[in-house]
Coordinates of C-alpha atoms in Angstrom, one line a residue:
M10 CA 7.9 24.1 -29.3
F11 CA 4.6 23.3 -27.7
L12 CA 5.8 19.8 -26.8
G13 CA 8.9 21.3 -25.2
L14 CA 6.7 23.5 -23.0
L15 CA 4.7 20.5 -21.9
M16 CA 7.8 18.6 -21.0
A17 CA 9.0 21.6 -19.0
I18 CA 5.9 21.8 -16.8
P19 CA 6.7 20.1 -13.5
L20 CA 4.4 17.4 -12.3
T21 CA 2.1 18.6 -9.6
V22 CA -0.8 17.0 -7.7
T23 CA -3.3 19.6 -6.4
S24 CA -7.0 20.3 -5.8
C25 CA -7.8 16.8 -4.6
R26 CA -11.4 15.9 -3.6
Q27 CA -13.1 12.7 -2.6
V28 CA -15.7 11.1 -5.0
T29 CA -18.2 8.6 -3.6
L30 CA -20.2 6.7 -6.2
P31 CA -23.8 5.8 -5.4
V32 CA -24.2 2.5 -3.6
V33 CA -25.4 0.0 -6.2
T34 CA -27.1 -3.3 -5.3
S35 CA -26.3 -6.1 -7.7
T36 CA -26.8 -9.8 -7.4
E37 CA -24.7 -12.9 -7.3
D38 CA -26.5 -16.3 -7.4
C39 CA -29.6 -14.1 -6.7
H40 CA -28.2 -12.8 -3.4
P41 CA -28.0 -9.0 -3.1
I42 CA -24.6 -7.4 -2.9
E43 CA -24.2 -3.7 -2.1
R44 CA -21.2 -2.3 -4.0
E45 CA -19.5 1.0 -3.2
V46 CA -16.6 2.9 -4.7
V47 CA -14.7 5.8 -3.2
Y48 CA -11.7 7.5 -4.8
I49 CA -9.8 10.8 -4.9
R50 CA -9.8 13.0 -8.0
C51 CA -7.0 15.5 -8.3
S52 CA -5.5 18.0 -10.8
Y53 CA -2.2 16.9 -12.4
G54 CA -1.3 20.2 -14.1
I55 CA -2.3 19.4 -17.7
P56 CA -6.0 18.9 -18.5
S57 CA -5.5 15.7 -20.6
L58 CA -3.3 14.2 -17.9
T59 CA -5.8 15.1 -15.2
G60 CA -8.7 13.5 -17.1
G61 CA -6.7 10.4 -18.1
I62 CA -5.3 9.6 -14.7
N63 CA -8.6 10.2 -12.9
D64 CA -10.4 8.0 -15.3
L65 CA -7.8 5.3 -14.8
I66 CA -8.2 5.4 -11.0
E67 CA -12.0 5.3 -11.2
E68 CA -11.8 2.4 -13.6
R69 CA -9.5 0.4 -11.3
A70 CA -11.6 1.1 -8.3
R71 CA -14.8 0.1 -10.1
D72 CA -13.1 -3.2 -11.3
A73 CA -12.0 -4.0 -7.7
A74 CA -15.5 -3.7 -6.4
E75 CA -17.1 -5.3 -9.5
Y76 CA -19.2 -2.1 -9.6
S77 CA -21.7 -1.8 -12.3
D78 CA -24.2 1.0 -13.1
A79 CA -27.7 0.8 -11.8
G80 CA -29.2 -0.3 -15.1
E81 CA -26.8 -3.3 -15.4
A82 CA -27.6 -4.3 -11.7
A83 CA -31.3 -4.2 -12.4
S84 CA -31.0 -6.5 -15.4
E85 CA -29.0 -9.0 -13.3
A86 CA -31.9 -9.1 -10.8
E87 CA -34.4 -9.8 -13.5
S88 CA -32.6 -13.0 -14.3
C89 CA -33.6 -14.5 -10.9
P90 CA -36.6 -16.8 -11.5
D91 CA -37.7 -16.8 -7.8
G92 CA -36.7 -13.2 -7.2
V93 CA -33.7 -11.8 -5.3
S94 CA -33.1 -13.2 -1.8
S95 CA -34.4 -11.0 1.1
E96 CA -31.5 -11.9 3.3
T97 CA -29.0 -9.3 4.5
P98 CA -27.0 -8.1 1.5
Y99 CA -23.4 -9.0 1.2
S100 CA -21.0 -6.0 0.7
A101 CA -18.1 -5.1 -1.6
E102 CA -16.2 -1.9 -1.4
A103 CA -13.1 -0.4 -3.1
T104 CA -11.4 2.7 -1.8
C105 CA -8.5 4.6 -3.4
R106 CA -6.8 7.1 -1.2
A107 CA -4.9 10.3 -1.9
P108 CA -2.1 9.9 -4.5
F109 CA 1.5 10.3 -3.5
Q110 CA 4.0 11.8 -5.9
T111 CA 7.8 11.6 -6.0
G112 CA 9.7 12.5 -9.1
D113 CA 7.8 11.5 -12.2
V114 CA 5.9 8.7 -10.4
I115 CA 2.4 8.8 -8.8
S116 CA 1.4 6.1 -6.4
V117 CA -2.3 5.6 -5.5
P118 CA -2.8 3.3 -2.5
C119 CA -6.1 1.5 -2.7
G120 CA -7.9 -1.3 -0.9
R121 CA -10.9 -3.5 -1.4
S122 CA -13.0 -5.4 1.1
W123 CA -15.9 -7.7 0.9
Q124 CA -18.1 -9.5 3.4
I125 CA -20.1 -12.7 2.7
G126 CA -22.2 -13.5 5.7
N127 CA -20.1 -13.1 8.8
H128 CA -16.8 -13.5 7.0
P129 CA -15.0 -10.2 6.1
Y130 CA -12.1 -10.2 3.7
G131 CA -9.8 -7.6 2.4
E132 CA -6.6 -6.8 0.6
D133 CA -4.6 -3.7 -0.6
F134 CA -3.9 -2.9 -4.2
A135 CA -2.2 0.1 -5.8
I136 CA -2.0 2.1 -9.0
N137 CA 1.5 3.2 -10.0
I138 CA 1.8 5.7 -12.8
K139 CA 4.9 7.1 -14.6
V140 CA 4.4 10.5 -16.2
A141 CA 6.3 11.9 -19.1
G142 CA 5.0 15.3 -20.2
S143 CA 1.4 14.9 -21.1
A144 CA 1.6 11.1 -21.4
F145 CA 1.5 8.4 -18.7
R146 CA 1.6 4.7 -18.3
E147 CA 1.1 2.2 -15.5
I148 CA 4.3 0.6 -14.1
K149 CA 5.3 -2.4 -12.0
L150 CA 7.9 -2.9 -9.3
R151 CA 10.7 -3.6 -11.6
D152 CA 10.2 -0.2 -13.3
L153 CA 11.0 1.5 -9.9
L154 CA 14.3 -0.2 -9.4
V155 CA 17.8 0.2 -10.9
S156 CA 18.6 -3.4 -11.7
E157 CA 17.8 -7.1 -11.1
A158 CA 20.5 -7.2 -8.5
A159 CA 18.8 -4.3 -6.7
E160 CA 15.5 -6.3 -6.7
A161 CA 17.2 -9.2 -5.0
R162 CA 18.6 -6.8 -2.3
L163 CA 15.1 -5.3 -1.9
W164 CA 13.5 -8.7 -1.2
K165 CA 16.2 -9.5 1.3
L166 CA 15.2 -6.3 3.2
V167 CA 11.5 -7.1 2.9
R168 CA 11.9 -10.7 4.2
A169 CA 13.9 -9.4 7.2
D170 CA 11.2 -6.9 8.0
L171 CA 8.4 -9.4 7.7
R172 CA 10.3 -11.9 9.8
K173 CA 10.7 -9.3 12.6
Q174 CA 6.9 -8.6 12.4
L175 CA 6.1 -12.3 12.7
E176 CA 8.6 -12.7 15.5
D177 CA 7.4 -9.7 17.6
P178 CA 4.5 -11.6 19.2
Y179 CA 7.0 -14.2 20.4
H180 CA 9.7 -11.7 21.6
A181 CA 9.7 -13.5 25.0
T182 CA 10.5 -16.8 23.4
P183 CA 14.3 -17.2 23.2
N184 CA 15.8 -18.2 19.8
W185 CA 12.4 -18.0 18.0
T186 CA 12.4 -19.4 14.5
P187 CA 9.6 -19.4 11.9
D188 CA 7.6 -22.6 11.7
E189 CA 7.3 -24.4 8.4
L190 CA 4.3 -22.4 7.2
E191 CA 5.8 -19.0 8.2
A192 CA 9.1 -19.9 6.6
K193 CA 7.3 -20.9 3.4
K194 CA 5.5 -17.5 3.4
L195 CA 8.8 -15.6 3.8
R196 CA 10.4 -17.5 0.9
A197 CA 7.4 -16.6 -1.3
A198 CA 7.3 -12.9 -0.2
N199 CA 8.4 -11.8 -3.7
E200 CA 5.5 -13.7 -5.3
S201 CA 2.5 -13.3 -2.9
Y202 CA 2.3 -9.6 -2.4
T203 CA -0.9 -7.8 -3.4
S204 CA 0.4 -4.3 -4.0
I205 CA 3.4 -2.0 -4.1
S206 CA 3.3 1.7 -3.6
L207 CA 5.5 4.7 -2.7
S208 CA 4.6 6.8 0.3
R209 CA 6.3 9.5 2.4
A210 CA 7.7 6.8 4.6
G211 CA 9.2 4.7 1.8
L212 CA 8.3 1.7 -0.5
V213 CA 5.3 -0.2 0.8
I214 CA 4.7 -3.8 -0.1
S215 CA 1.4 -5.2 1.1
Y216 CA 0.1 -8.8 1.7
D217 CA -3.4 -10.1 2.4
H218 CA -4.8 -11.6 5.5
I219 CA -3.8 -15.1 4.3
F220 CA -0.2 -14.1 4.6
G221 CA -0.4 -12.0 7.8
G222 CA -3.2 -13.6 9.8
P223 CA -6.4 -11.8 10.5
A224 CA -5.2 -8.4 9.2
V225 CA -3.6 -7.1 6.1
M226 CA 0.2 -7.0 6.6
D227 CA 2.7 -4.8 4.9
S228 CA 6.4 -4.0 4.9
T229 CA 7.6 -0.4 4.6
I230 CA 11.3 0.0 3.6
P231 CA 12.4 3.6 4.3
Y232 CA 14.1 5.6 1.5
R233 CA 17.4 5.8 3.4
R234 CA 17.7 2.0 3.0
L235 CA 16.6 2.1 -0.7
R236 CA 19.6 4.0 -2.0
G237 CA 21.2 1.9 -4.8
I238 CA 17.9 0.0 -5.0
L239 CA 15.2 2.5 -6.0
S240 CA 15.7 4.7 -9.0
P241 CA 17.6 7.8 -7.8
S242 CA 14.9 10.2 -9.2
L243 CA 12.4 8.6 -6.7
I244 CA 14.5 9.2 -3.6
R245 CA 13.0 12.2 -1.9
R246 CA 15.3 15.0 -1.0
D247 CA 13.8 15.0 2.5
A248 CA 14.2 11.3 2.9
N249 CA 16.5 11.2 5.9
Y250 CA 14.4 8.6 7.7

């Protein structure tokens, strides 16, 4: 009976607040690195679900920034025979933004960035969670789709969208075609993405700066084009865009 009541409780995401962990300075090859983690804690309706999901998000964010507690960072510094470099610290940061819920799936869009000297880098990642009553598990792209054939259709849409984005800077060039490198990237679009997530706008597939140039690049396929591809329970009722 109690399990039945749990199963009947609709999944809700409420009371969200930002958590910023203290900046910790660790070392790598005796050079200081300032590491920071920011994420969003929410209530998911059931205490055990709330605790478990929030702990998972914090864990993934910490891992992305290679964030360690102050005591661990101090012990790293003690292993430097000549002391820690006094040069400007490198930086590493991971940020997880507000979760998005549709059906029984929660998507948490995240990103990590790091700077070594004058060279900034970054990429998106995401945490996708399927909830069943008071239990949850992480899922992958295939878990969101209705079939293998649907996945092939999805990648056809993604490649067309990415091609258009690559083409836009050359819109004045008649009969533009991708060069060999761009064509290779498009062919590998289903292998080189860094994250997938669901948002109000649709399914978001992100790529790092190596794929898209100096900035992180993503492809957002709207829900109206995902009918027959995305699991029907994930198509929002208000998804007329």
